[in-house]
GROMACS .gro file of C-alpha atoms in nm:
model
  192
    1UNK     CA    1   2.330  -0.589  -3.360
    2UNK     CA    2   2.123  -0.363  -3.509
    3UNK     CA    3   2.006   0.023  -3.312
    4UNK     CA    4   1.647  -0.104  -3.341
    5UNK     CA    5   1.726  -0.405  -3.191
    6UNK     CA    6   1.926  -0.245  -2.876
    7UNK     CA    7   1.693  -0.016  -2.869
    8UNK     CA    8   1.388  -0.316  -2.832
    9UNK     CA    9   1.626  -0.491  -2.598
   10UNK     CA   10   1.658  -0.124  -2.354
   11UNK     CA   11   1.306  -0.085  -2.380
   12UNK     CA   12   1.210  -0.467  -2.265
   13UNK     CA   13   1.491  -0.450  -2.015
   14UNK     CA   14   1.360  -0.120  -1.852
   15UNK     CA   15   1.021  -0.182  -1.865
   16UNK     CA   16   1.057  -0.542  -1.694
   17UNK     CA   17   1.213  -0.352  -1.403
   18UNK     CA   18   0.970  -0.236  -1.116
   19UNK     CA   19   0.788  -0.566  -0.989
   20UNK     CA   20   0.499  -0.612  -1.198
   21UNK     CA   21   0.459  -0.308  -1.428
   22UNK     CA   22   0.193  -0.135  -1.256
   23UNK     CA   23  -0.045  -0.479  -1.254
   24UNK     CA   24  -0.199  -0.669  -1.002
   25UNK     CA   25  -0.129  -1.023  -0.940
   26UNK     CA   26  -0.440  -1.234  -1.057
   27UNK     CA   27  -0.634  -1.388  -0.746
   28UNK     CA   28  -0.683  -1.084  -0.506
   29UNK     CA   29  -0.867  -1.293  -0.289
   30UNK     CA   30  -0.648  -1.589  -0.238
   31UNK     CA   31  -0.348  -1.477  -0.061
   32UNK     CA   32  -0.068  -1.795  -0.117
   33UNK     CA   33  -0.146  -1.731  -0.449
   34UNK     CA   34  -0.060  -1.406  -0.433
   35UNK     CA   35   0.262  -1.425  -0.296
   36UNK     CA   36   0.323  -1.727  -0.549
   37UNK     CA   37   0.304  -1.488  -0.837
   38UNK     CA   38   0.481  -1.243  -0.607
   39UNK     CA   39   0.728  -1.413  -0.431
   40UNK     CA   40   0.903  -1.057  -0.360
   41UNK     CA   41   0.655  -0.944  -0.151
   42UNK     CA   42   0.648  -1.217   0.070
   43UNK     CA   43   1.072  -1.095   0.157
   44UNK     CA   44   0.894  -0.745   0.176
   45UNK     CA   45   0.607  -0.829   0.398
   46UNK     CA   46   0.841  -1.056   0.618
   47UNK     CA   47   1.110  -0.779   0.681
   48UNK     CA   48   0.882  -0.523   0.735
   49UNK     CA   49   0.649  -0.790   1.000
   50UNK     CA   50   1.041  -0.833   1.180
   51UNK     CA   51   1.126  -0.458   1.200
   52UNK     CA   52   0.813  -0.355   1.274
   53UNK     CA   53   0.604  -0.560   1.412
   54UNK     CA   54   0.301  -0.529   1.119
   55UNK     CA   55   0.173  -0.913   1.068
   56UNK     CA   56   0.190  -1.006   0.714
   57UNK     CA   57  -0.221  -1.046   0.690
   58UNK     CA   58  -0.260  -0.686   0.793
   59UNK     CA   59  -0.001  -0.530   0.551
   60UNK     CA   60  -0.206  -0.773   0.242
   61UNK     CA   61  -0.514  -0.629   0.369
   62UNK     CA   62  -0.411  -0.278   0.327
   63UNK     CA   63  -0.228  -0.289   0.053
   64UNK     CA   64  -0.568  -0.467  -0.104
   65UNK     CA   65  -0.742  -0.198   0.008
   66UNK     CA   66  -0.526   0.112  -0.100
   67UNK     CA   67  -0.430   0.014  -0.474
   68UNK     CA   68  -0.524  -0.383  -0.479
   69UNK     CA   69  -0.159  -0.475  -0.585
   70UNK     CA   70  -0.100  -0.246  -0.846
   71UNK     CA   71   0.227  -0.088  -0.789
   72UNK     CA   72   0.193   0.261  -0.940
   73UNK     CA   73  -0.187   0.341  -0.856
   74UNK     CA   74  -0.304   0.696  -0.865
   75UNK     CA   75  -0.633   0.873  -0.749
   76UNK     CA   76  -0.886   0.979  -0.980
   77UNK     CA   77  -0.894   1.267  -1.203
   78UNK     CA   78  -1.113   1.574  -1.035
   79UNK     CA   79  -1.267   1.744  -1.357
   80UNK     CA   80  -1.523   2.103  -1.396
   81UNK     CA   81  -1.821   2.098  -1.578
   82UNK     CA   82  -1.755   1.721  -1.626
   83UNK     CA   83  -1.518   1.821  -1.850
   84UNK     CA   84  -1.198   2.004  -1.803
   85UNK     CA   85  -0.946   1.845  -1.577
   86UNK     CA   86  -0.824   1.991  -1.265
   87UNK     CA   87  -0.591   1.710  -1.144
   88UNK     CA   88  -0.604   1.434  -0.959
   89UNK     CA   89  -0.775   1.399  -0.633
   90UNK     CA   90  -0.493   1.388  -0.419
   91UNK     CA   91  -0.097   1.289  -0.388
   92UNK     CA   92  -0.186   0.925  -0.303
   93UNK     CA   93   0.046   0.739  -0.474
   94UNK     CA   94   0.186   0.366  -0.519
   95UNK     CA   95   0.106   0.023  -0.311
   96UNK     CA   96   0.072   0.227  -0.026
   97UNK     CA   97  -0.121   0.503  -0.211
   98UNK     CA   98   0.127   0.728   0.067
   99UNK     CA   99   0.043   1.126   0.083
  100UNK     CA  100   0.349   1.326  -0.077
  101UNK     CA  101   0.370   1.452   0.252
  102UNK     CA  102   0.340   1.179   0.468
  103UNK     CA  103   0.610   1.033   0.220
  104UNK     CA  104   0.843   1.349   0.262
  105UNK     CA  105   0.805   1.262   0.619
  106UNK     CA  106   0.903   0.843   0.659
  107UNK     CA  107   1.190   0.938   0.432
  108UNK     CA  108   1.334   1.220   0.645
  109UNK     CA  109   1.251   1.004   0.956
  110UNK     CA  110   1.438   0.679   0.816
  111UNK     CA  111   1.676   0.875   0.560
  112UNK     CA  112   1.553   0.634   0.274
  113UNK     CA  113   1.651   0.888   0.009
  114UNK     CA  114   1.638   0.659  -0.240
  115UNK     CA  115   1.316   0.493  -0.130
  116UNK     CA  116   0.990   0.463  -0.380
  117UNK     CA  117   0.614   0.454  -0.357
  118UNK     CA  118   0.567   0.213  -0.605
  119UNK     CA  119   0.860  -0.057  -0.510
  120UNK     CA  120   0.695  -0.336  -0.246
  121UNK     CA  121   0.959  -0.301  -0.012
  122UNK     CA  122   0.968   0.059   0.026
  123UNK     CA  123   0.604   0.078   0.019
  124UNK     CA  124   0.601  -0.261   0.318
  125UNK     CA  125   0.833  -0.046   0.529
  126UNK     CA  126   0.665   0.254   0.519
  127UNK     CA  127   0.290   0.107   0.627
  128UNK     CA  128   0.487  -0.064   0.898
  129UNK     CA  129   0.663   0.279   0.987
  130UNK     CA  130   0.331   0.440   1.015
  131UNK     CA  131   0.174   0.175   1.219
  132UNK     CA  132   0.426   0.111   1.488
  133UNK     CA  133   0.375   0.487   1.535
  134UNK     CA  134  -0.023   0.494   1.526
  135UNK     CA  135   0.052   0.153   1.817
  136UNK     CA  136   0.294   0.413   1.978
  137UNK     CA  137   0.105   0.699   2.033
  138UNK     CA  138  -0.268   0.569   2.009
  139UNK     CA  139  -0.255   0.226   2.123
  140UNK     CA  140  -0.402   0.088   1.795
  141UNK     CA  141  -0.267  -0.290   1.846
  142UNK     CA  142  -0.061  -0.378   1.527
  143UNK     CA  143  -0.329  -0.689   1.431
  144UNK     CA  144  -0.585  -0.467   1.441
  145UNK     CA  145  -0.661  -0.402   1.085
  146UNK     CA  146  -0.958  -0.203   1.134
  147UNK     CA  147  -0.843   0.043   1.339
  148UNK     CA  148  -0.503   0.092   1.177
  149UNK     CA  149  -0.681   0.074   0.861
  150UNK     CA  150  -0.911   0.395   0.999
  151UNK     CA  151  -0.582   0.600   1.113
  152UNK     CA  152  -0.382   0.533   0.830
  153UNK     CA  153  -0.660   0.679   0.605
  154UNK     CA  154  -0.788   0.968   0.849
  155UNK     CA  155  -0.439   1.061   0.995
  156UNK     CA  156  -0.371   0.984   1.332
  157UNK     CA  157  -0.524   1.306   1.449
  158UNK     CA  158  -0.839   1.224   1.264
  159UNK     CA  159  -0.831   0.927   1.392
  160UNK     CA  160  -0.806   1.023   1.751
  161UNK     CA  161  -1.087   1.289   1.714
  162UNK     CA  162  -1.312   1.024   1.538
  163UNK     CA  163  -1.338   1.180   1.237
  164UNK     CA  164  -1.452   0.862   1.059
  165UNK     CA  165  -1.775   0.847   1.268
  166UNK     CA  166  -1.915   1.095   1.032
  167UNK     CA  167  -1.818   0.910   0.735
  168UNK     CA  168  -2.033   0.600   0.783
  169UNK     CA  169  -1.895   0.455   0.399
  170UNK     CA  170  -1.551   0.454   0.540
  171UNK     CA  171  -1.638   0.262   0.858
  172UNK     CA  172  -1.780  -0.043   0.595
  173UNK     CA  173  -1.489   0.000   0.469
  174UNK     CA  174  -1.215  -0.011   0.742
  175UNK     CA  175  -1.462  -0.364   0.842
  176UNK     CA  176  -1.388  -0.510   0.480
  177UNK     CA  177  -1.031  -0.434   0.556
  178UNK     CA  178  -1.057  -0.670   0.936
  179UNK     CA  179  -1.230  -0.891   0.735
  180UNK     CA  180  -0.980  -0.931   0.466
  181UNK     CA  181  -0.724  -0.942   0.717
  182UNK     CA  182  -0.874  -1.228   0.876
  183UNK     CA  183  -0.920  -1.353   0.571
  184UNK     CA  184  -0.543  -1.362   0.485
  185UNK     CA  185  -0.431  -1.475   0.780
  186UNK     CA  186  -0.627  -1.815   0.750
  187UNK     CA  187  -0.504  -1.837   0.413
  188UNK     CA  188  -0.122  -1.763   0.505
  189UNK     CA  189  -0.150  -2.045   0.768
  190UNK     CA  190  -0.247  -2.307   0.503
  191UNK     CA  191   0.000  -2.190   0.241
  192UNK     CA  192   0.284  -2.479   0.125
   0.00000   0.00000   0.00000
């Protein structure tokens, strides 16, 4: 075998790794045939549903939401002038588009050293970590989409203080997400 050829090979094998490459499965809005292109997320969405408690429909509806699918999603560029880059807009990062220190904290609380932002499963187990604890110490119920949807992008203290009333683009928003959710979960029940 040739070094170019081994090389090719490396490069195919390592870039196939990762669940998708960073893309998004094609029908956003159909949700058997997302996890038909995905069957991985489905074993995600399911383990994280039994540890957690997180229905399937509302983890789809976030993950939608935060990166629509795409594994290693980043915020925007901020930029000066229009022109000279200052860095992106914040940490977000991955499925979950998690904070890097909202991250630092699920892995110290679960000791998932090894755990990444842009793997399905990690990213699954995380939402549901964050949930069962906004249900814990808010009372959020797990189905609700909307309202976990509003903590999980406010922080549970913003959340509890209302800090979302203010924003009234992010309450549209945190509806799309119920809808979507509902959405889903009519979908999932019809799925073969």
């Amino acid at each position: 075998m040739s070094r170019l050829f081994r090389a090719m090979a490396l490069v195919l094998l390592a870039a196939s790794c990762g669940g998708g490459s960073g893309t998004a499965p094609r029908q956003l809005d159909n949700a058997c045939s997302i996890l038909s292109e995905r069957p991985t997320y489905l074993s995600a969405f399911k383990a994280t549903e039994r540890k957690y408690g997180v229905p399937v429909h509302v983890q789809m509806a976030t993950i939608y939401q935060e990166s629509k699918f795409v594994s290693d999603a980043r915020t925007p560029f901020r930029y000066a002038a229009g022109v000279v880059p200052l860095g992106r807009q914040s940490s977000a990062y991955g499925y979950s588009q998690a904070l890097d220190g909202t991250w630092d904290e699920y892995v110290d609380a679960t000791g998932k050293r090894t755990a990444r932002r842009d793997r399905i499963r990690d990213a699954t187990d995380f939402m549901g970590w964050y949930m069962a604890q906004t249900q814990s110490r808010l009372g959020v119920p797990l189905s609700d989409a909307r309202n976990q949807y509003l903590a999980y992008h406010e922080g549970r203290t913003g959340f509890a203080r209302g800090s979302y009333n203010s924003k009234p683009w992010l309450v549209r928003v945190a509806g799309e997400v119920g809808q979507r959710s509902n959405l889903y979960a009519a979908q999932l029940r019809s799925c073969s």
